[in-house]
PDB file of C-alpha atoms and ligand atoms in Angstrom:
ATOM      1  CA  UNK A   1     -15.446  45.044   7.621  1.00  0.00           C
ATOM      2  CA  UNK A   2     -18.880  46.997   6.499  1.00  0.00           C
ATOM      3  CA  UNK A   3     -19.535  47.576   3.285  1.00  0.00           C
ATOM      4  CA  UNK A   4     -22.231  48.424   0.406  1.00  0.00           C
ATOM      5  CA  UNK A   5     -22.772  47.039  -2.797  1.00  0.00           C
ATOM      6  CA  UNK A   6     -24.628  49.455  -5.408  1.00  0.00           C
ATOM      7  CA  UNK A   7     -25.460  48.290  -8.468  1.00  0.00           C
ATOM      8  CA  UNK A   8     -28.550  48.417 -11.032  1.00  0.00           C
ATOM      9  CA  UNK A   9     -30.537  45.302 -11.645  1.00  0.00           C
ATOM     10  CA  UNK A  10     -29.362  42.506 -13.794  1.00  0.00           C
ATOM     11  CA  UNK A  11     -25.532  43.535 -12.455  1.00  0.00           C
ATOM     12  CA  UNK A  12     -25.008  40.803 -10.369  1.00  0.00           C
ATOM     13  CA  UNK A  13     -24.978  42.111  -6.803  1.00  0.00           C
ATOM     14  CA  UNK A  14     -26.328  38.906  -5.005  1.00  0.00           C
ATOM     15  CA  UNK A  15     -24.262  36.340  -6.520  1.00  0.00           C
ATOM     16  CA  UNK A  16     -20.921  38.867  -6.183  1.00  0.00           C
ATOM     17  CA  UNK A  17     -22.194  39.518  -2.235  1.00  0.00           C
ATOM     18  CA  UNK A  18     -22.893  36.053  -1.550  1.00  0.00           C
ATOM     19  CA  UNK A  19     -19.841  34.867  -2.792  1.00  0.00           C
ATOM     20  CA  UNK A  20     -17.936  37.860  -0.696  1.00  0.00           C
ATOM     21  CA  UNK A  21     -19.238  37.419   2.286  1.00  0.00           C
ATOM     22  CA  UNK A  22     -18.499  33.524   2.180  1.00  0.00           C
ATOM     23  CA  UNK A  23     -14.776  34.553   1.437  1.00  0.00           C
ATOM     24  CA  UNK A  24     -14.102  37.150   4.067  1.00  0.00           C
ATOM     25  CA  UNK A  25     -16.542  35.513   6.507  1.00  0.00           C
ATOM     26  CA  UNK A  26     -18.674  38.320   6.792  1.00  0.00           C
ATOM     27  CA  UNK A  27     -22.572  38.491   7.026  1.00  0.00           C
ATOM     28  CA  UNK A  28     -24.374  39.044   3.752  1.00  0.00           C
ATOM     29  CA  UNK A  29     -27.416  40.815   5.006  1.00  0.00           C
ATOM     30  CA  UNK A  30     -29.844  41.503   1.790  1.00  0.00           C
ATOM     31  CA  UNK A  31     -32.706  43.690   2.782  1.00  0.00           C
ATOM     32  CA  UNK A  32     -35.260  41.091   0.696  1.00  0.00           C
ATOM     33  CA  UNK A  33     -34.375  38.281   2.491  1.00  0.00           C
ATOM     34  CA  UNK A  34     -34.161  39.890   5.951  1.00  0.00           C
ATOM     35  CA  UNK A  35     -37.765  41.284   5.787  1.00  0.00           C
ATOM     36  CA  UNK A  36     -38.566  37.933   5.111  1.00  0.00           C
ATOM     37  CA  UNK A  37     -36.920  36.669   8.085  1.00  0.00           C
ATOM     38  CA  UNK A  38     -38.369  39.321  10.077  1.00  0.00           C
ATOM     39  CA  UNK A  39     -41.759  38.171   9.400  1.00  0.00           C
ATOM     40  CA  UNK A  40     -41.312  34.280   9.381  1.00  0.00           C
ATOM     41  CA  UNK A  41     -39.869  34.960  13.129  1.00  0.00           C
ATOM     42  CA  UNK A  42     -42.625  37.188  14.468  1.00  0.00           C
ATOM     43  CA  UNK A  43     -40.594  39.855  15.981  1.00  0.00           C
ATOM     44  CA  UNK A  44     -41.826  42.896  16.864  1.00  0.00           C
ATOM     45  CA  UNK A  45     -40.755  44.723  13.650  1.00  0.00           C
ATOM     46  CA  UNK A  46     -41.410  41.565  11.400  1.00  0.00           C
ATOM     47  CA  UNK A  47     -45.209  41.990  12.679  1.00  0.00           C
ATOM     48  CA  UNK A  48     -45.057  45.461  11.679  1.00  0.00           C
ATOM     49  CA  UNK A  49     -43.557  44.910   8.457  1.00  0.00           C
ATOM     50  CA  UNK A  50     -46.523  42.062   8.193  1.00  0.00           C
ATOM     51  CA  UNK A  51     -48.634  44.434   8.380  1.00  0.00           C
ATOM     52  CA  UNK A  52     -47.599  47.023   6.031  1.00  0.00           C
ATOM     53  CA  UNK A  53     -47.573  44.287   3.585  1.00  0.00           C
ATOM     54  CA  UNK A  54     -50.857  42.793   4.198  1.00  0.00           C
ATOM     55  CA  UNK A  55     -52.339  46.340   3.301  1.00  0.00           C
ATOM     56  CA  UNK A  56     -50.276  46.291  -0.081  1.00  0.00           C
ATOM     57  CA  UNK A  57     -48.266  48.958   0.983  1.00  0.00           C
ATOM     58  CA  UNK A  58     -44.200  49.411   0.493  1.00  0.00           C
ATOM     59  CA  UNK A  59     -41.870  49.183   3.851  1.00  0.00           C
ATOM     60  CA  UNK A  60     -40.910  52.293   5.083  1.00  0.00           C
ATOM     61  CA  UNK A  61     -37.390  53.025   5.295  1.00  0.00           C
ATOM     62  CA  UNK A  62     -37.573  54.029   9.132  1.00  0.00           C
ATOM     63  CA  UNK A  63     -39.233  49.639   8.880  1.00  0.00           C
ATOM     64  CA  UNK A  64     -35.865  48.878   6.924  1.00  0.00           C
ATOM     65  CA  UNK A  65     -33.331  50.671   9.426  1.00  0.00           C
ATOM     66  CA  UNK A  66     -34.988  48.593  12.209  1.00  0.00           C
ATOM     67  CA  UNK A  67     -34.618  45.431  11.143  1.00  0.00           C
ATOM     68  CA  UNK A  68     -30.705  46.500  10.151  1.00  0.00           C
ATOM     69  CA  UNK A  69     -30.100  47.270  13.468  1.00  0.00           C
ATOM     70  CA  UNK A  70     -31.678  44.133  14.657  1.00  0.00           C
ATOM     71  CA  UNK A  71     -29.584  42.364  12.550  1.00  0.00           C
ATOM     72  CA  UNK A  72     -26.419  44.240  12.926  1.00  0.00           C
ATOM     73  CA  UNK A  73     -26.627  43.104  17.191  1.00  0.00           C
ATOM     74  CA  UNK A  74     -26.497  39.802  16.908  1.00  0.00           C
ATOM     75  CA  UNK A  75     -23.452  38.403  17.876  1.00  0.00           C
ATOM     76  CA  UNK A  76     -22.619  36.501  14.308  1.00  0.00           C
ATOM     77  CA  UNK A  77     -22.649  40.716  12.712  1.00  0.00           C
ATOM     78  CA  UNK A  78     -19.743  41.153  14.662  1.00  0.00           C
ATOM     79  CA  UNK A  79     -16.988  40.542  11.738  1.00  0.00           C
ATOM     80  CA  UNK A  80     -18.635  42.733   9.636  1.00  0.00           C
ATOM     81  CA  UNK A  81     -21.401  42.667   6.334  1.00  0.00           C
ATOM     82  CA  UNK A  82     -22.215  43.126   2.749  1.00  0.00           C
ATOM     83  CA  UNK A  83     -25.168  45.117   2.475  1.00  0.00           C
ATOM     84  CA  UNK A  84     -27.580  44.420  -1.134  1.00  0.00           C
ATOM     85  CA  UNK A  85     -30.391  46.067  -1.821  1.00  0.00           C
ATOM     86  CA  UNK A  86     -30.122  48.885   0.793  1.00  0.00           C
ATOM     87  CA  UNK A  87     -29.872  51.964   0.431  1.00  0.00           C
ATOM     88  CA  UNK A  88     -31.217  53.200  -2.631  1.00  0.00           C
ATOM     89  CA  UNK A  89     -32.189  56.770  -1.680  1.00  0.00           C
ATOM     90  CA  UNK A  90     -29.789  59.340  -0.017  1.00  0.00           C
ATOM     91  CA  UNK A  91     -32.077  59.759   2.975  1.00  0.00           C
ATOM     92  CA  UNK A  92     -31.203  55.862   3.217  1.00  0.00           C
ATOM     93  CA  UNK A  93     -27.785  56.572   3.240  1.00  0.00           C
ATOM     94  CA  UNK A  94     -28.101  59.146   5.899  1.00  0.00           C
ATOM     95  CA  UNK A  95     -30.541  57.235   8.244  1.00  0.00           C
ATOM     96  CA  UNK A  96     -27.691  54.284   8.145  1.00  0.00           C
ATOM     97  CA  UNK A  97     -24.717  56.388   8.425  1.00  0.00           C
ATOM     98  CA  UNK A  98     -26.813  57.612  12.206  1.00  0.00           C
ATOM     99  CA  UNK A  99     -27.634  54.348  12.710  1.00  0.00           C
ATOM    100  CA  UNK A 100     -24.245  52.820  12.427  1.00  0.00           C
ATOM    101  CA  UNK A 101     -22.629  55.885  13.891  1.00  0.00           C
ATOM    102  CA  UNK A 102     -25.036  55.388  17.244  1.00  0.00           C
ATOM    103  CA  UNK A 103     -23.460  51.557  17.584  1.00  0.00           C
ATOM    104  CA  UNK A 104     -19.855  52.930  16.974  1.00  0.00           C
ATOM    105  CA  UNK A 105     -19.521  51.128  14.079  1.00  0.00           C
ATOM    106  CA  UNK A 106     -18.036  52.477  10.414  1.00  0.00           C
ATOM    107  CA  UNK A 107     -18.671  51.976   6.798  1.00  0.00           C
ATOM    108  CA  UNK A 108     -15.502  50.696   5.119  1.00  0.00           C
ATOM    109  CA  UNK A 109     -16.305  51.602   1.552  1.00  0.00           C
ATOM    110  CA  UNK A 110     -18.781  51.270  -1.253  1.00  0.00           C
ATOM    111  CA  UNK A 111     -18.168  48.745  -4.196  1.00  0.00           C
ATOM    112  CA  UNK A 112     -20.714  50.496  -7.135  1.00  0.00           C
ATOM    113  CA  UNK A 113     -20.946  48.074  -9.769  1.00  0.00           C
ATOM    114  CA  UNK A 114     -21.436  49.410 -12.997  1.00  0.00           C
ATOM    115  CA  UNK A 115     -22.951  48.084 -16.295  1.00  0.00           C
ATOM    116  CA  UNK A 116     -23.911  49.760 -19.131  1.00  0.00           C
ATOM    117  CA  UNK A 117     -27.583  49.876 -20.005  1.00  0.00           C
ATOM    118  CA  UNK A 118     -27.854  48.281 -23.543  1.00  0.00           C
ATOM    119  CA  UNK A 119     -25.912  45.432 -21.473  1.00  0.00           C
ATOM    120  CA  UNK A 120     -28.073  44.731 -18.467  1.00  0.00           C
ATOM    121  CA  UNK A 121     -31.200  45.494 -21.152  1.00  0.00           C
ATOM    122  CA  UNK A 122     -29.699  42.208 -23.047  1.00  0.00           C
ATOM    123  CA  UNK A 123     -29.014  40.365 -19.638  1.00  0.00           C
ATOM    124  CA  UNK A 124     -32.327  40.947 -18.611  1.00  0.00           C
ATOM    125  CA  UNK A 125     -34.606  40.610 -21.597  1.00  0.00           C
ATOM    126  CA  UNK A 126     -32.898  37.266 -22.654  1.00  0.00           C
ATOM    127  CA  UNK A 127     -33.790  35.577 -19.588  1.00  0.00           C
ATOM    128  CA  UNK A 128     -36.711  32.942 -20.048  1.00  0.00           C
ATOM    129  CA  UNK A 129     -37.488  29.760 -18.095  1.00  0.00           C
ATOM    130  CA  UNK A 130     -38.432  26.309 -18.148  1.00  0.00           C
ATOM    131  CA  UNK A 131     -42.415  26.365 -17.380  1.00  0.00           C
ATOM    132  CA  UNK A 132     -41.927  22.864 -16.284  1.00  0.00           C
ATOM    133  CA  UNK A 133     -39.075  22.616 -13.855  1.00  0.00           C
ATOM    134  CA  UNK A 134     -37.673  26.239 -14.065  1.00  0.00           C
ATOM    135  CA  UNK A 135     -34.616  25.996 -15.137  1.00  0.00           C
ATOM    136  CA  UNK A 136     -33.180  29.461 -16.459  1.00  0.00           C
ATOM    137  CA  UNK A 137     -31.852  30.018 -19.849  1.00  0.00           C
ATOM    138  CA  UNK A 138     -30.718  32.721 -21.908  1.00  0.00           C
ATOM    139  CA  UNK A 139     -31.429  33.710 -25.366  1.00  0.00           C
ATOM    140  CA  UNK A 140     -27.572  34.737 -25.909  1.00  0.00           C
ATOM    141  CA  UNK A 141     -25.523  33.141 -22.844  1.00  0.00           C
ATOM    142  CA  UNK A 142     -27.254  29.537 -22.474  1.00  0.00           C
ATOM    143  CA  UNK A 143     -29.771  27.885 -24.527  1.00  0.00           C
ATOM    144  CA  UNK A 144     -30.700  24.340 -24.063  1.00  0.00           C
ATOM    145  CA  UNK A 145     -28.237  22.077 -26.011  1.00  0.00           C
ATOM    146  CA  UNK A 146     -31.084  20.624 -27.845  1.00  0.00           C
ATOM    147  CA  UNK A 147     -33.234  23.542 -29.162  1.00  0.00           C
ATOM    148  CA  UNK A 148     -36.324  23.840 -27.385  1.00  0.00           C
ATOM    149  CA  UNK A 149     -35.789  21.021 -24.991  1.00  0.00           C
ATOM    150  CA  UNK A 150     -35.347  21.838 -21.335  1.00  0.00           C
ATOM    151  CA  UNK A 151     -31.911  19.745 -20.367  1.00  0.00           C
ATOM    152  CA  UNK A 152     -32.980  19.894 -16.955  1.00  0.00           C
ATOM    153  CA  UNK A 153     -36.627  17.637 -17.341  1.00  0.00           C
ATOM    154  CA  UNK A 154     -36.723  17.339 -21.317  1.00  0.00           C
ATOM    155  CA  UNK A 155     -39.268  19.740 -20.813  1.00  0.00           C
ATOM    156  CA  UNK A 156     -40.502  21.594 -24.337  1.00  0.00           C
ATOM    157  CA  UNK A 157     -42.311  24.777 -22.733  1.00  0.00           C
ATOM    158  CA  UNK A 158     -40.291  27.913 -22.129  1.00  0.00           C
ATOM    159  CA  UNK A 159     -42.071  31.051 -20.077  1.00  0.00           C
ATOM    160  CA  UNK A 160     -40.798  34.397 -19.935  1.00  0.00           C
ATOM    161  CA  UNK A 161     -41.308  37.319 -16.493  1.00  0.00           C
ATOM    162  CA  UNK A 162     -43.597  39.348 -17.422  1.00  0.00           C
ATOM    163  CA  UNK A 163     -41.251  42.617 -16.247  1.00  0.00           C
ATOM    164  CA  UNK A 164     -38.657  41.262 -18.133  1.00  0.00           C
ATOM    165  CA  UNK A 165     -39.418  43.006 -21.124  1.00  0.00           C
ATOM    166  CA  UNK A 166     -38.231  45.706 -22.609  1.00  0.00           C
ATOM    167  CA  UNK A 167     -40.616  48.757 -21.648  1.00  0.00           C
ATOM    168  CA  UNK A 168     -40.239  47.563 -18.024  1.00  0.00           C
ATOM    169  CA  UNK A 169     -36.166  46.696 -17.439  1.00  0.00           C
ATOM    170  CA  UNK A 170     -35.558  50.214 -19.168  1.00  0.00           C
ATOM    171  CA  UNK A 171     -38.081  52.288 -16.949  1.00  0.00           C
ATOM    172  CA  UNK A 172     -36.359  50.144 -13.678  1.00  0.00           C
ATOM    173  CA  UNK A 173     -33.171  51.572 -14.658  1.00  0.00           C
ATOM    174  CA  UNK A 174     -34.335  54.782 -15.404  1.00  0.00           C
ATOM    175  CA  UNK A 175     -35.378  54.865 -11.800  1.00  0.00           C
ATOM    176  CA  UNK A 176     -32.393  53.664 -10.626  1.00  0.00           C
ATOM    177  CA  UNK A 177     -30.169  55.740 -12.384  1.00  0.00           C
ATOM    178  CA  UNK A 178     -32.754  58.912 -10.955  1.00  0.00           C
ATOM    179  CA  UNK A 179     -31.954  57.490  -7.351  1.00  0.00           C
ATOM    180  CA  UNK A 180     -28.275  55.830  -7.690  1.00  0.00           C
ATOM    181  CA  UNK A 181     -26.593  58.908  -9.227  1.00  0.00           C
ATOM    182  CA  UNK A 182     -27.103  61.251  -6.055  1.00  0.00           C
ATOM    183  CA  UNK A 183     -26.570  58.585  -3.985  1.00  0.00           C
ATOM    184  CA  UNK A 184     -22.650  58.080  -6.193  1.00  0.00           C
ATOM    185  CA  UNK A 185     -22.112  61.420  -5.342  1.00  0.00           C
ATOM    186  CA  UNK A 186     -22.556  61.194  -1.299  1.00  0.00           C
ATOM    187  CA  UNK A 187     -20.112  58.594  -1.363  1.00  0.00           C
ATOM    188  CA  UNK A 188     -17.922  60.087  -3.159  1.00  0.00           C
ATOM    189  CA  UNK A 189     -17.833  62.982  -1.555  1.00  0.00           C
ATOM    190  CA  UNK A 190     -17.304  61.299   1.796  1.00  0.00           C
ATOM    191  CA  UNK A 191     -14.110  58.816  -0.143  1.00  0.00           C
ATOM    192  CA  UNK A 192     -16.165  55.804   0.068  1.00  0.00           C
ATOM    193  CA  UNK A 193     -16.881  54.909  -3.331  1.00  0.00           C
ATOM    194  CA  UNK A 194     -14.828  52.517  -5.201  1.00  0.00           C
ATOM    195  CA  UNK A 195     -16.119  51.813  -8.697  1.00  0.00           C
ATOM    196  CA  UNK A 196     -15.881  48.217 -10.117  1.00  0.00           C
ATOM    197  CA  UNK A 197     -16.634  47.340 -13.920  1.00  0.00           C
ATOM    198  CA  UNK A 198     -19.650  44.916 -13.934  1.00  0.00           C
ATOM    199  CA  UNK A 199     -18.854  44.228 -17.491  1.00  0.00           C
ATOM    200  CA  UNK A 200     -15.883  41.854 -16.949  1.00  0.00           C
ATOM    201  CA  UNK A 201     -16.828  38.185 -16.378  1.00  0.00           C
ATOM    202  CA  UNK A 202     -18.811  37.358 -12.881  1.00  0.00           C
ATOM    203  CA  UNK A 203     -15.221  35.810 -11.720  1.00  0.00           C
ATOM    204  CA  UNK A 204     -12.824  39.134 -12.611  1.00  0.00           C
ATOM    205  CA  UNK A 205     -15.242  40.847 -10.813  1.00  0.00           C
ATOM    206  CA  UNK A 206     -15.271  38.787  -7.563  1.00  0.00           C
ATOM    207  CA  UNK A 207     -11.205  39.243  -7.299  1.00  0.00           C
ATOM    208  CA  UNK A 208     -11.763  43.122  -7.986  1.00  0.00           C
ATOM    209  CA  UNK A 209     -13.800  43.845  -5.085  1.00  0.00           C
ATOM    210  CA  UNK A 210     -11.764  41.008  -2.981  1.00  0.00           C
ATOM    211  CA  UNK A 211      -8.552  42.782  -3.737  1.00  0.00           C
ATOM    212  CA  UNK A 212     -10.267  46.265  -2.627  1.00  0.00           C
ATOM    213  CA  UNK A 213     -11.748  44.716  -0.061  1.00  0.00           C
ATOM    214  CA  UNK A 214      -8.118  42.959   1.218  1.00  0.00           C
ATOM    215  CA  UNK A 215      -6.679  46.546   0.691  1.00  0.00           C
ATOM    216  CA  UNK A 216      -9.407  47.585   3.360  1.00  0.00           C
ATOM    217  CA  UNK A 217      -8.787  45.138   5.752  1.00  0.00           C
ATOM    218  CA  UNK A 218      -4.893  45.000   5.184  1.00  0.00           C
TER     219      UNK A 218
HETATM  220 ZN1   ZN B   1     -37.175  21.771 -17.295  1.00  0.00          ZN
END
């Protein structure tokens, strides 16, 4: 099974793909971590993608479908993946949809998570961290059970991202509203796209996209 999960940041896409993939022994390939991978192993693409880096500069999506096809060969991609993270754009989509069509391989669906802004503005603002041991806390969801003392270390120094605030998380989702939106569409159009509320609990949410995703597979 091959599928995509779309979602805007702050939705929950890793945990939800990680905990997927585990479930219908699948790959999760995230494009983050496989970059990474790329350039910790030194292959020829990860040396590229070195490179690109080094100058400061973003990855190029033509960089991106490489390494997915890399990936996508090895013999442990054979049941299937969870793509997160990629693709954002709707030339993405495209170069993927040649890519995948060139191994004989199909897309099963798209799981688009969706969240309402003022929500993931919340979700993400809230967030701050121990600046000792960093251990994550929320202003609304999880405070340490004694105020202002870290329950991990007893540590009494909290630090907040930087681009968590509230300027930043809202110009992030303006973008990816700008990007995700077309992107909706072309799977829509091509009766991919199944749409998921992100605002039930992370749990209801797992068994939503498992039960589309056993529908798939059934
Ligand atoms: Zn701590």
């Amino acid at each position: 099974m091959r599928l995509i999960l779309l979602g805007p940041p702050g939705a929950g896409k890793g945990t939800q793909a990680t905990r997927l993939a585990k479930r219908f022994n699948i790959l999760h390939l995230s494009t983050g971590d496989m970059l990474r991978a790329a350039v910790a192993a030194g292959t020829p693409v990860g040396l590229r993608v070195k490179d690109v880096m080094e100058r400061g500069e973003l990855v190029s999506d033509d960089i991106v479908i490489d390494i997915i096809s890399d990936r996508v060969d090895e013999p442990d991609a054979a049941d299937g993946f969870i793509l997160d993270g990629f693709p954002r754009t709707v030339a993405q989509a495209e170069a993927l949809s040649v890519l995948l069509e060139e191994k004989g391989l199909t897309l099963d669906c798209v799981i688009a998570i969706a969240v309402k802004d003022e929500a993931l503005i919340e979700r993400i603002t809230g967030r701050y961290s121990c600046a000792k041991c960093g251990a994550g806390y929320h202003d609304v969801y999880h405070n340490p059970k004694v105020e202002g003392v870290c329950d991990t270390c007893g540590g009494t120094e909290f630090i907040r991202r930087a681009d968590d605030n509230v300027e930043t998380v809202k110009s992030r989702l303006l973008a990816y509203h700008g990007q995700t939106v077309p992107l909706i569409d072309h799977y829509t159009l091509k009766k991919l796209l199944t749409n998921v509320d992100g605002m039930a609990n992370i749990d209801d949410i797992t068994e939503e996209i498992a039960g589309v995703m056993a529908g798939i597979s059934g």
